[in-house]
Tab-separated table of C-alpha atoms in Angstrom:
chain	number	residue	atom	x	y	z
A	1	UNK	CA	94.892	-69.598	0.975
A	2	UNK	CA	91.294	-68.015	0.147
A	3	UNK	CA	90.815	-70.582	-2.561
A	4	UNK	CA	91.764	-73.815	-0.238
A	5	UNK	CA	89.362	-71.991	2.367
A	6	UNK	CA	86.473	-71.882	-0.370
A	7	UNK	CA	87.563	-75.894	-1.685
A	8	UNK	CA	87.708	-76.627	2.281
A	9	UNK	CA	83.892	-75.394	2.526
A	10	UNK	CA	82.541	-76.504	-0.588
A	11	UNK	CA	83.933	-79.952	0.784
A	12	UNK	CA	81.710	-79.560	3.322
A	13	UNK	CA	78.427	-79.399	1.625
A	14	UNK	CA	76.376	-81.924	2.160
A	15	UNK	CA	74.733	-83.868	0.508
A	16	UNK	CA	71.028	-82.343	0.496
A	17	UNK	CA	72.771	-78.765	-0.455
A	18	UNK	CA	74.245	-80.836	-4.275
A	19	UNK	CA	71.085	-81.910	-4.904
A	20	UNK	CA	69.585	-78.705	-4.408
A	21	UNK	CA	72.358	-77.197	-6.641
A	22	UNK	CA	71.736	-80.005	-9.602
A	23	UNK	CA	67.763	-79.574	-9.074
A	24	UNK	CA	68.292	-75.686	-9.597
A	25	UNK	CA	70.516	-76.393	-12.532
A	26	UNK	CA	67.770	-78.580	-14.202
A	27	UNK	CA	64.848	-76.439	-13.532
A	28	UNK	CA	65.747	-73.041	-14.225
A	29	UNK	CA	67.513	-74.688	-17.663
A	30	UNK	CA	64.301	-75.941	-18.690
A	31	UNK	CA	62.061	-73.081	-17.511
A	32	UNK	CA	64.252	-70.907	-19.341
A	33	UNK	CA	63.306	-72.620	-22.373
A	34	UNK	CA	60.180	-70.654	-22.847
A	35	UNK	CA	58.834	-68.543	-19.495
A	36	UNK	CA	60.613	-65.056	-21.088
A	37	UNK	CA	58.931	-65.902	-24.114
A	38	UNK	CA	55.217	-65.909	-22.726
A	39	UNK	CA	54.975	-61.814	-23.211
A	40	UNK	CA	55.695	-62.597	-26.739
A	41	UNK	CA	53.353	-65.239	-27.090
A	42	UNK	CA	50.266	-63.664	-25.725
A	43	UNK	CA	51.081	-60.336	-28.364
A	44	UNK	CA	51.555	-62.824	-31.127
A	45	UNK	CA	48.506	-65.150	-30.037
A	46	UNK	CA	45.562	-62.980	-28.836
A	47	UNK	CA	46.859	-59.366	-30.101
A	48	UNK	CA	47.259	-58.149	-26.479
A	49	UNK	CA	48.031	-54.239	-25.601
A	50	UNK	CA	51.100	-53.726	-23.526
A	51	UNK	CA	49.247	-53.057	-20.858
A	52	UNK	CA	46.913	-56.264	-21.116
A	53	UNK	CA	49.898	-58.449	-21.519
A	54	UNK	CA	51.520	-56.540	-18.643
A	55	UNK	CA	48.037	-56.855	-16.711
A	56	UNK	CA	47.949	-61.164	-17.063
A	57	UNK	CA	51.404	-61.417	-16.048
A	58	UNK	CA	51.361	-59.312	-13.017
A	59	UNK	CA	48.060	-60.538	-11.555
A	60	UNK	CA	49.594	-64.237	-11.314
A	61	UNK	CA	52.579	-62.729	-9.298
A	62	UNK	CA	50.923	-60.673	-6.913
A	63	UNK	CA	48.772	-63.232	-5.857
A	64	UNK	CA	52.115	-65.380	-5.339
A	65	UNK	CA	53.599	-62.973	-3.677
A	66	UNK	CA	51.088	-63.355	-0.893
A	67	UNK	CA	51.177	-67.124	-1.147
A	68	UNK	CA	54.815	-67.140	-0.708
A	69	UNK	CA	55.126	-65.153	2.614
A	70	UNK	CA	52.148	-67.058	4.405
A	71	UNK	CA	53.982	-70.512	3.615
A	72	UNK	CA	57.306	-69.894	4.104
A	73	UNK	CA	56.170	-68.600	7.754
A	74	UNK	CA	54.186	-71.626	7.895
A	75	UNK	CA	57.418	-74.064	7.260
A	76	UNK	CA	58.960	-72.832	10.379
A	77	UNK	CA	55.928	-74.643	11.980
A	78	UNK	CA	55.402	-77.874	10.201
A	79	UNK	CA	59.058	-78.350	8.276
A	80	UNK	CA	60.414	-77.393	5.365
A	81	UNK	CA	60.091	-81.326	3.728
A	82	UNK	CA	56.622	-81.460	3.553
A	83	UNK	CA	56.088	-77.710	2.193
A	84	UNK	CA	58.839	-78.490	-0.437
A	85	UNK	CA	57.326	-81.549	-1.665
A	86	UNK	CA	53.724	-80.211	-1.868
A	87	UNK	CA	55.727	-77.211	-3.847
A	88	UNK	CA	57.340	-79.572	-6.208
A	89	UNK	CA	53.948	-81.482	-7.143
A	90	UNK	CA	52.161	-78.114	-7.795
A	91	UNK	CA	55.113	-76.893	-10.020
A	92	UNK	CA	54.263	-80.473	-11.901
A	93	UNK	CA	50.665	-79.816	-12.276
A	94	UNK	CA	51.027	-76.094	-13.178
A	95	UNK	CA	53.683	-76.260	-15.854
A	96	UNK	CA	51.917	-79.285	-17.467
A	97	UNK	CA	48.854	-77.065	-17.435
A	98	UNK	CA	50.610	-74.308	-18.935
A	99	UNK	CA	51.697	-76.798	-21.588
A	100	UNK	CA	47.920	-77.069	-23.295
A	101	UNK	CA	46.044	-73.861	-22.419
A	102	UNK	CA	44.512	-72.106	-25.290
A	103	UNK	CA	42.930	-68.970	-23.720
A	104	UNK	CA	43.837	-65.987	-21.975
A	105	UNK	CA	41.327	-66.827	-19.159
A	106	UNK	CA	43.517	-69.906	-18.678
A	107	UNK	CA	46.900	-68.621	-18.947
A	108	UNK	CA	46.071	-66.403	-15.920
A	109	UNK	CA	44.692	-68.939	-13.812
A	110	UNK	CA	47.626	-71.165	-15.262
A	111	UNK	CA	50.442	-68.971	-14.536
A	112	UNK	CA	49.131	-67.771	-10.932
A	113	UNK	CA	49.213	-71.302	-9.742
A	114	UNK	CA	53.279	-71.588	-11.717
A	115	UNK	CA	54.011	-68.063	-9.943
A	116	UNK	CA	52.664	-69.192	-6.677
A	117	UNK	CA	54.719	-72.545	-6.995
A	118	UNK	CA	57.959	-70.269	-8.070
A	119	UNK	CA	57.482	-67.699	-5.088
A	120	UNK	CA	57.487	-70.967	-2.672
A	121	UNK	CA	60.000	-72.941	-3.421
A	122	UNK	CA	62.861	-69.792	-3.772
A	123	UNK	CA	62.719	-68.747	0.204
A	124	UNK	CA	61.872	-72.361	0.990
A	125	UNK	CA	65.104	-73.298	-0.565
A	126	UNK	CA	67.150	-71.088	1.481
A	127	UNK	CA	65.375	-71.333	4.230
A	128	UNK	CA	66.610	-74.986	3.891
A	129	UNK	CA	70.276	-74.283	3.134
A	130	UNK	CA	70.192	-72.301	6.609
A	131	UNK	CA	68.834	-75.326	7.859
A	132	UNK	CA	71.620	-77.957	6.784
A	133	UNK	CA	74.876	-75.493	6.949
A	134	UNK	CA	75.187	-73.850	10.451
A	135	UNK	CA	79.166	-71.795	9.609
A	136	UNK	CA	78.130	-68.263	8.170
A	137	UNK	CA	80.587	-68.323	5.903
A	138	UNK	CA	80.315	-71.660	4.544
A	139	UNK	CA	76.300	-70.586	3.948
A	140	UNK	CA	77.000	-67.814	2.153
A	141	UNK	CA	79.479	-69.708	0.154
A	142	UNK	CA	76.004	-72.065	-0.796
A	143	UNK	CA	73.760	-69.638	-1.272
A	144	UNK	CA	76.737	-67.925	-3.834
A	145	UNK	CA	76.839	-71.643	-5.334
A	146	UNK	CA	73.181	-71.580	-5.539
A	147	UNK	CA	72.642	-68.406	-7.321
A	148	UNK	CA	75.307	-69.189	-9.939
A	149	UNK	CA	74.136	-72.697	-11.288
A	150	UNK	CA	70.369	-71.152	-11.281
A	151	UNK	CA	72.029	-68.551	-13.647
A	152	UNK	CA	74.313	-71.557	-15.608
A	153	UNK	CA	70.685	-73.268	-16.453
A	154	UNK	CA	69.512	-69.976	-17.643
A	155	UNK	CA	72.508	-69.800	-20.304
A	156	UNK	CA	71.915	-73.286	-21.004
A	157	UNK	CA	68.366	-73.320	-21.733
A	158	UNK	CA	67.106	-71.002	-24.293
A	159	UNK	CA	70.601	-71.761	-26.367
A	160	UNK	CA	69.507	-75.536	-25.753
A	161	UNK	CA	66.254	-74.685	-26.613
A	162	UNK	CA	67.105	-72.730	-29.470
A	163	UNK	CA	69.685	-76.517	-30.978
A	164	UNK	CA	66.403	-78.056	-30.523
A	165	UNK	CA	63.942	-75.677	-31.868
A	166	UNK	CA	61.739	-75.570	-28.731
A	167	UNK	CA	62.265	-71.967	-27.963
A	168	UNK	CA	59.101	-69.884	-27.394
A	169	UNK	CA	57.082	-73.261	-28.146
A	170	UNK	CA	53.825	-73.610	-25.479
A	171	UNK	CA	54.702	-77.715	-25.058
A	172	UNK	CA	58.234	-76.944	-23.733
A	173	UNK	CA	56.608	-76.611	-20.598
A	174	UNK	CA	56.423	-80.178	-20.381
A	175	UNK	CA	59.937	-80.217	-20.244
A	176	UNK	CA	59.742	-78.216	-16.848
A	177	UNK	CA	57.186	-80.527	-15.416
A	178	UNK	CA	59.075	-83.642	-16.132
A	179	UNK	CA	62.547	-81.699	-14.574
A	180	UNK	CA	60.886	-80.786	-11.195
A	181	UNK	CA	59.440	-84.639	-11.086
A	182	UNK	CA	62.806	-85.669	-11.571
A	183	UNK	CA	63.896	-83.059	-8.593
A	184	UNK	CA	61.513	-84.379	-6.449
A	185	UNK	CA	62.574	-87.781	-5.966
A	186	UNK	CA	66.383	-86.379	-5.593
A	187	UNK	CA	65.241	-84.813	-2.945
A	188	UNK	CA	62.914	-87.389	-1.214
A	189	UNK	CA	66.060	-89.563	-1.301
A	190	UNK	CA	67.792	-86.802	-0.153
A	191	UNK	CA	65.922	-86.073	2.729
A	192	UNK	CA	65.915	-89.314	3.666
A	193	UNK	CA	69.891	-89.905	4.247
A	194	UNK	CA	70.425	-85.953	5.282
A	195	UNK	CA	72.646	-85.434	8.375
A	196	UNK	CA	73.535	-81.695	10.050
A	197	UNK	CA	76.135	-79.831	9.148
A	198	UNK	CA	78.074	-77.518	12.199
A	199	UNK	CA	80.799	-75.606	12.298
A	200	UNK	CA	83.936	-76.602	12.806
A	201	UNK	CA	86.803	-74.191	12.108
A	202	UNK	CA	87.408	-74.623	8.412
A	203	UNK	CA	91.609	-75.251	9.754
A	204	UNK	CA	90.359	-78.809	11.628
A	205	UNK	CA	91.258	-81.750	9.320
A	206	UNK	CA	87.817	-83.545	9.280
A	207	UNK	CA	88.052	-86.751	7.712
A	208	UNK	CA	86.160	-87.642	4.851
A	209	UNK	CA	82.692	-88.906	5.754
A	210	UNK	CA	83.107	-88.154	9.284
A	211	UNK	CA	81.706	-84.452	8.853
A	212	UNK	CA	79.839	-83.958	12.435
A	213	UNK	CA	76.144	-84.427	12.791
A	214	UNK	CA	73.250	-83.547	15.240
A	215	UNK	CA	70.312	-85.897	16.319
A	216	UNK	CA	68.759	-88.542	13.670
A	217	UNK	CA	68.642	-87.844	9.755
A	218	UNK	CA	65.939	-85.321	8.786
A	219	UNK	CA	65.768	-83.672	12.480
A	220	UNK	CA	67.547	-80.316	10.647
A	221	UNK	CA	64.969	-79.576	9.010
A	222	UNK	CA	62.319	-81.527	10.954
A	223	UNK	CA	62.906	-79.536	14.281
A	224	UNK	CA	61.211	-77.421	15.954
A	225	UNK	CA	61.959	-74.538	18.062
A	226	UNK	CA	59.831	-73.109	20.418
A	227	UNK	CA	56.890	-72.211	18.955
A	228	UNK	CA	55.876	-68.746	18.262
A	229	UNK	CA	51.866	-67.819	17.067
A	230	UNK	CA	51.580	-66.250	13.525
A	231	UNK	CA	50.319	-63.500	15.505
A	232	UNK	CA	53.575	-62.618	17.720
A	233	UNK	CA	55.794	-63.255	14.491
A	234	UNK	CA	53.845	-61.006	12.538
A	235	UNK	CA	54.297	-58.281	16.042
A	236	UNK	CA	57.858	-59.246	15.394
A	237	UNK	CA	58.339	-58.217	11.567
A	238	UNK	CA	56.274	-54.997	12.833
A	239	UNK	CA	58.226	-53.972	15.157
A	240	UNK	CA	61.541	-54.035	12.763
A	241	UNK	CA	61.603	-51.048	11.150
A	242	UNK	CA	64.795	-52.116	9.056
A	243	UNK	CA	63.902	-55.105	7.415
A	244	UNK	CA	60.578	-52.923	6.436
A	245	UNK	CA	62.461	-50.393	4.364
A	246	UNK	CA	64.884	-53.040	3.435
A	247	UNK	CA	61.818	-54.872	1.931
A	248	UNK	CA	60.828	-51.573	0.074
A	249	UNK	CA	64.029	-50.520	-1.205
A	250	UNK	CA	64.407	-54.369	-2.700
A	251	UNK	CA	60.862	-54.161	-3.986
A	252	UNK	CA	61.585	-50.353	-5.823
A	253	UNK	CA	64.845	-52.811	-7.698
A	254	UNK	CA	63.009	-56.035	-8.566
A	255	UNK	CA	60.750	-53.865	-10.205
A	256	UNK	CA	63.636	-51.836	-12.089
A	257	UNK	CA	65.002	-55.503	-13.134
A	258	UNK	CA	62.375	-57.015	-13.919
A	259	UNK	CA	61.891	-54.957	-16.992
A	260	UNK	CA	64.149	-56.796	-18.353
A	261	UNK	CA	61.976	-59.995	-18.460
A	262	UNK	CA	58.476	-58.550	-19.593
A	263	UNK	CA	58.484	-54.603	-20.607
A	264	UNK	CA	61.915	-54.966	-22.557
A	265	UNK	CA	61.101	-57.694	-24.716
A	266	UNK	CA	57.063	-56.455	-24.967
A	267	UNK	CA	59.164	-52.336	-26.086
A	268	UNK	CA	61.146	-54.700	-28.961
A	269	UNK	CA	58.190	-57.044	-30.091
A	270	UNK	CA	56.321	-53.976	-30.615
A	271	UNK	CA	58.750	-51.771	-32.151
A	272	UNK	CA	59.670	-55.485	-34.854
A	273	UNK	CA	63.203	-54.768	-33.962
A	274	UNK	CA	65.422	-57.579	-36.076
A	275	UNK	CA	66.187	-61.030	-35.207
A	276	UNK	CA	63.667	-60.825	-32.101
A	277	UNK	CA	63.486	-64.371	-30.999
A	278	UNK	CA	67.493	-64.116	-31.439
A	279	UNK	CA	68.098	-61.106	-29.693
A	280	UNK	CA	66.124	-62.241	-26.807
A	281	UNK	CA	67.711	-65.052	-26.664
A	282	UNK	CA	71.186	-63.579	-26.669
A	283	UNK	CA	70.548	-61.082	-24.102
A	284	UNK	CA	69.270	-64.099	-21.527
A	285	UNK	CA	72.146	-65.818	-22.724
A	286	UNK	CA	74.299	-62.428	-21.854
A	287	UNK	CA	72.949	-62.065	-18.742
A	288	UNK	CA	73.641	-65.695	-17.710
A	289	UNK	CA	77.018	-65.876	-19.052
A	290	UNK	CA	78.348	-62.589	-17.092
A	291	UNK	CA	76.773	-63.837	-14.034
A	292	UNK	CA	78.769	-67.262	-14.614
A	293	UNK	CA	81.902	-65.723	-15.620
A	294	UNK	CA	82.285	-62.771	-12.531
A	295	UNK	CA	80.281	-63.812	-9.721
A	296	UNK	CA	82.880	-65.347	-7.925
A	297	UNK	CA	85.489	-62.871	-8.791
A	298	UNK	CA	83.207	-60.210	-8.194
A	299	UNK	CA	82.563	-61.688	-4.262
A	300	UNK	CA	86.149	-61.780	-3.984
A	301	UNK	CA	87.143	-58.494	-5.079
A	302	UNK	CA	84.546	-57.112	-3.444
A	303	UNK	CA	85.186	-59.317	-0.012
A	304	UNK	CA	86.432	-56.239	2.207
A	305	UNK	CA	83.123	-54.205	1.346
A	306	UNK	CA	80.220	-54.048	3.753
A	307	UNK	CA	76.927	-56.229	2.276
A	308	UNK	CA	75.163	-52.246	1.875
A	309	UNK	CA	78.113	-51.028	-0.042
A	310	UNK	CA	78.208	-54.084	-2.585
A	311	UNK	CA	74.482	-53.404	-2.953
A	312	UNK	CA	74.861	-49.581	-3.524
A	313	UNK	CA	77.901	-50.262	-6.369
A	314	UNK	CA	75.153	-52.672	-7.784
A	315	UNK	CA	72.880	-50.010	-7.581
A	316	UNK	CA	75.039	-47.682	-9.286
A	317	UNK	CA	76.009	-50.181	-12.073
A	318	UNK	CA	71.953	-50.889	-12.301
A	319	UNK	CA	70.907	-47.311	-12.950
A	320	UNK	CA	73.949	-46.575	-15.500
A	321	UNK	CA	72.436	-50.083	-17.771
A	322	UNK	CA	68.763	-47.926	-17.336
A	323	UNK	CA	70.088	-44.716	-18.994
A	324	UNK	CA	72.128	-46.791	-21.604
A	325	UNK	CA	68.702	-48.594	-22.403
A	326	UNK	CA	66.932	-45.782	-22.682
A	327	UNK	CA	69.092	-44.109	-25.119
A	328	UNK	CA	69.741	-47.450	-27.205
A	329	UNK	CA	68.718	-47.101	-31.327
A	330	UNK	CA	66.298	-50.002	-31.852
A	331	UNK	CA	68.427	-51.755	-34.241
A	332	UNK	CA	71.532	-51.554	-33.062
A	333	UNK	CA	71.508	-55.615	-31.451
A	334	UNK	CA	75.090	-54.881	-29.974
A	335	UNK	CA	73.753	-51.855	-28.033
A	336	UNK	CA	71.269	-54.041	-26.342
A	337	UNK	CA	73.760	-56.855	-25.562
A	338	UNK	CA	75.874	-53.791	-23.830
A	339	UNK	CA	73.369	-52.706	-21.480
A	340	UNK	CA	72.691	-56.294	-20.593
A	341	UNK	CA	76.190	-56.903	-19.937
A	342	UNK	CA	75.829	-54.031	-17.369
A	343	UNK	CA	72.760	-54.854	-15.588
A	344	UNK	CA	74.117	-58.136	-14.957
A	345	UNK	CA	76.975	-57.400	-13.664
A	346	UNK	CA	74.807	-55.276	-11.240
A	347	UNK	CA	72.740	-58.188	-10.830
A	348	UNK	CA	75.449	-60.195	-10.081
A	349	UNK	CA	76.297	-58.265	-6.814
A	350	UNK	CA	73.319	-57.385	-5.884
A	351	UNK	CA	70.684	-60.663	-5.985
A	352	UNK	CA	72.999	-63.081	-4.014
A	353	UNK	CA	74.235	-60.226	-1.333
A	354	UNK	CA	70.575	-59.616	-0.427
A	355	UNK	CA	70.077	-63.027	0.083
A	356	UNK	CA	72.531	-63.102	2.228
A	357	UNK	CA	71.862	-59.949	4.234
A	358	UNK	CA	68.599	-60.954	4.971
A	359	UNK	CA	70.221	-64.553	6.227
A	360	UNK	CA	72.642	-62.642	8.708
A	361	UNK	CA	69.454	-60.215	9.579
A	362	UNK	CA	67.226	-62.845	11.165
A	363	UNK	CA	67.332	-64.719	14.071
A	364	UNK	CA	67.821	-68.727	13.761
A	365	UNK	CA	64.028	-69.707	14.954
A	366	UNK	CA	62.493	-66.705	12.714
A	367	UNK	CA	64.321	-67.593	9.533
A	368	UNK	CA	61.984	-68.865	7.136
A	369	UNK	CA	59.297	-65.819	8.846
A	370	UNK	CA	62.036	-63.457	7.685
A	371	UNK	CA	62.660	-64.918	3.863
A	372	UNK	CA	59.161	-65.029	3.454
A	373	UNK	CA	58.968	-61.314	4.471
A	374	UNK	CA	61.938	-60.997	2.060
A	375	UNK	CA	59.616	-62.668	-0.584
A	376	UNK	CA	57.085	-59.702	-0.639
A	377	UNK	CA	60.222	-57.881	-3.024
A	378	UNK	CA	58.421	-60.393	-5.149
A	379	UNK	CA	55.906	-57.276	-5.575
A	380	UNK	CA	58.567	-55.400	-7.410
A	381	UNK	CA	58.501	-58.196	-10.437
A	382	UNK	CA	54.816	-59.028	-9.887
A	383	UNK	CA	53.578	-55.111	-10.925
A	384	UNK	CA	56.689	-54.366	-13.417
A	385	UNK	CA	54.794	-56.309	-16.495
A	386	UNK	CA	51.404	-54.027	-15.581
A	387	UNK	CA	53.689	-50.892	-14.236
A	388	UNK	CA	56.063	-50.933	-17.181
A	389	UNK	CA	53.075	-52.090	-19.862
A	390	UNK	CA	51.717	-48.975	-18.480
A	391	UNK	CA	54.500	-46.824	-19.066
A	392	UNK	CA	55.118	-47.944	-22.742
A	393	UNK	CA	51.177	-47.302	-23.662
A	394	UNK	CA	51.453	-43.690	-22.331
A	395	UNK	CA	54.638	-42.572	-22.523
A	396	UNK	CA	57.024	-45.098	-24.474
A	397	UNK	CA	60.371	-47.039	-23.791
A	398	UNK	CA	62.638	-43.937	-23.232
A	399	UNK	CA	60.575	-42.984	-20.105
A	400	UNK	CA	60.366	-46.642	-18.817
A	401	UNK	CA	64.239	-47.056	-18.877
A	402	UNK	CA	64.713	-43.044	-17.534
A	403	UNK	CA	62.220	-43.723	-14.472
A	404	UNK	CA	64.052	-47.018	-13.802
A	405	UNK	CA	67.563	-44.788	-13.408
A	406	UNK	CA	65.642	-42.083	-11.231
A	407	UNK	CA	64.015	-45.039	-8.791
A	408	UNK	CA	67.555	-46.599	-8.232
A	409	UNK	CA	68.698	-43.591	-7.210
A	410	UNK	CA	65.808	-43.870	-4.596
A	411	UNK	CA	66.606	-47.269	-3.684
A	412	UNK	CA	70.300	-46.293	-3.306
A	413	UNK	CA	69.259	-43.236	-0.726
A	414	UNK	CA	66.974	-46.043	1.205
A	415	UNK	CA	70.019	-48.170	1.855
A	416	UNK	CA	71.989	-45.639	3.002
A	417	UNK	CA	68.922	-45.115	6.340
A	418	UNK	CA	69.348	-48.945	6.877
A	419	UNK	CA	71.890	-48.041	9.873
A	420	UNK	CA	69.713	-45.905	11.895
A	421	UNK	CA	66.476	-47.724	12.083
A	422	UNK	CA	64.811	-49.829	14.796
A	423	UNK	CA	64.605	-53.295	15.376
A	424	UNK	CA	63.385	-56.010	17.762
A	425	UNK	CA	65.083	-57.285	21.361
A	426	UNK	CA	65.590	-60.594	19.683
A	427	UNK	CA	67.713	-61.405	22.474
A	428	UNK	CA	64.404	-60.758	25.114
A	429	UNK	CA	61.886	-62.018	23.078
A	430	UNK	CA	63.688	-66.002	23.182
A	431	UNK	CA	63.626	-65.512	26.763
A	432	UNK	CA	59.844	-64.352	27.105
């Protein structure tokens, strides 16, 4: 019965949310290609310290992070559409940028304008899901969907790029370019022909094509609520003392994560373990593949759990893969793999389940205000290539994987305080 419920909803997607799935599919494949790979490029290219390697690639993310929150408030004001296409063309212009440039000056300029495309379009996009899919259930069944074919082109594209001997080369960034230009007019035609989704009970026999709709085609994401001043939304996001210590619990994990995408692969570069570009590879490949393989069993096992328990077993799962790093022999490529297979699996509960905590936390005419709040865990990945390059100068790769365990226990204790913390009268301030 659950799995004609889940074919009833996925039925129901329409037709904006598949093209958001195949444009996620396509990009993250392609990006995937070379992006983990840029840590080992700037060692092998300009001789970079950990910490100066760790210092370019978090000063292009913080500055995104900013970016991110300022326009995904600003969507609720002018539409999502517009922001998404002016997104798209700047992913174009960056990655084709990032293609040619031959100095480190340039690859921080480069990358801060790629970051500050990447930290856009993630909230924007499910921002937009809310948008098109009003049944709770049905939009956490697409942001689910959306997380695992993001995580299907990351398997895909460093193997892919690996058949075709791109991986790790600079001009695979071209490929990224030409997949977002090839996203963009999906979605402009897209756009053009999308019609609301509501909510009928998943039991009513809806016939095909006849799914019900609200106002012309692009007034769900076109319309506007009444509209609030950046000022009162920013009183708003003040005033909700949960969503702030949500914010830095989820910060304190993106940065115990994203070790695994720049201070992970900078601790092997630098200590030559064998096969590098391979084991890299693999372990991107591992992460993927788990993701793919138990996500949805994983949401269904885990179905009669609140969203802060699944997040605290994650957590759990998250600080055991720290302490396995830590204690991993260099060359032992198998050990590696292990503790990947664990941190995904934590991965897998945990990314998608924030997502869609912070979708049930906000209130319908605040939404993209409260994903681009959510955006500033972005912080977490922007200082864990300067944080953990830090770590690994001064006191090595066993420390950096033993602080990560010690901080999720932190994160872990912050969750459990969610319950008893302020928030906002939503209910007063739509009436005011």
């Amino acid at each position: 019965m659950h799995s004609d419920v889940s074919l009833a909803r996925f039925k129901q997607f329409p037709r904006l949310m598949w093209i958001l799935l195949f444009g996620s599919f396509i990009t993250r494949g392609s990006y995937f290609m070379v992006w983990p790979f840029l840590a080992v490029i700037l060692y092998e290219k300009f001789a970079l310290t950990a910490t100066e390697v760790g210092l370019v690639l978090s000063s292009a993310a913080i500055i995104s992070v900013f970016t991110s929150f300022i326009g995904s408030a600003l969507s609720d004001r002018i539409g999502r559409q517009m922001l998404m296409y002016l997104t798209g063309v700047l992913y174009i212009i960056s990655f084709s940028l990032l293609a040619q440039v031959d100095s480190v000056k340039g690859y921080v300029v480069v990358m801060t304008l790629c970051s500050i495309a990447t930290s856009l379009w993630r909230p924007l996009t499910s921002a937009t899901i809310g948008d098109i899919i009003d049944d709770p259930q049905s939009r956490e069944l697409a942001m689910q969907s959306l997380y695992f074919v993001v995580n299907v082109g990351c398997a895909v594209g460093p193997m892919l790029g690996i058949w075709l001997g791109l991986t790790g080369k600079q001009s695979s960034f071209y490929i990224t370019a030409a997949a977002f230009a090839a996203l963009l007019g999906l979605l402009f035609w897209g756009f053009r022909h999308q019609t609301r989704q509501t909510s009928p009970s998943i039991t009513e026999q809806v016939p095909d094509g006849l799914i019900p709709t609200m106002g012309d085609a692009t007034s769900a994401v076109k319309r506007k609520p009444a509209v609030m001043s950046r000022k009162q939304i920013v009183a708003i996001l003040l005033q909700d003392k949960l969503l702030q210590c949500l914010i830095v619990a989820n910060i304190l994990c993106m940065f115990i994560y994203a070790q695994m995408d720049s201070s992970l692969i900078q601790y092997l570069t630098r200590a030559n373990a064998p096969n590098l570009l391979t084991l890299i590879s693999a372990m991107i490949f591992t992460n993927a593949l788990v993701i793919i393989s138990t996500q949805f069993l994983l949401l269904k096992l885990m179905a009669g759990s609140s969203l802060i328990h699944r997040i605290q077993f994650g957590l759990i799962l998250l600080m055991c893969s720290q302490v396995w790093l830590a204690y991993n022999p260099i060359d032992l490529f198998w050990g590696w793999i292990g503790a990947i297979i664990i941190m995904s699996l934590a991965e897998t509960i945990l990314f998608p389940t924030m997502n869609v905590h912070i979708d049930r936390l906000a209130p319908k005419h605040l939404r993209g205000a409260y994903f681009g709040a959510a955006s500033f865990y972005e912080i977490g990945f922007a200082f864990a290539p300067l944080g953990g390059g830090i770590i690994l100068d001064h006191l090595g790769g066993y420390w950096l994987f033993i602080i990560g365990a010690i901080l999720s226990l932190v994160v872990i204790y912050l969750y459990s305080i969610l319950d008893k913390l302020p928030r906002p009268n939503f209910a007063a301030i739509e009436l005011s």
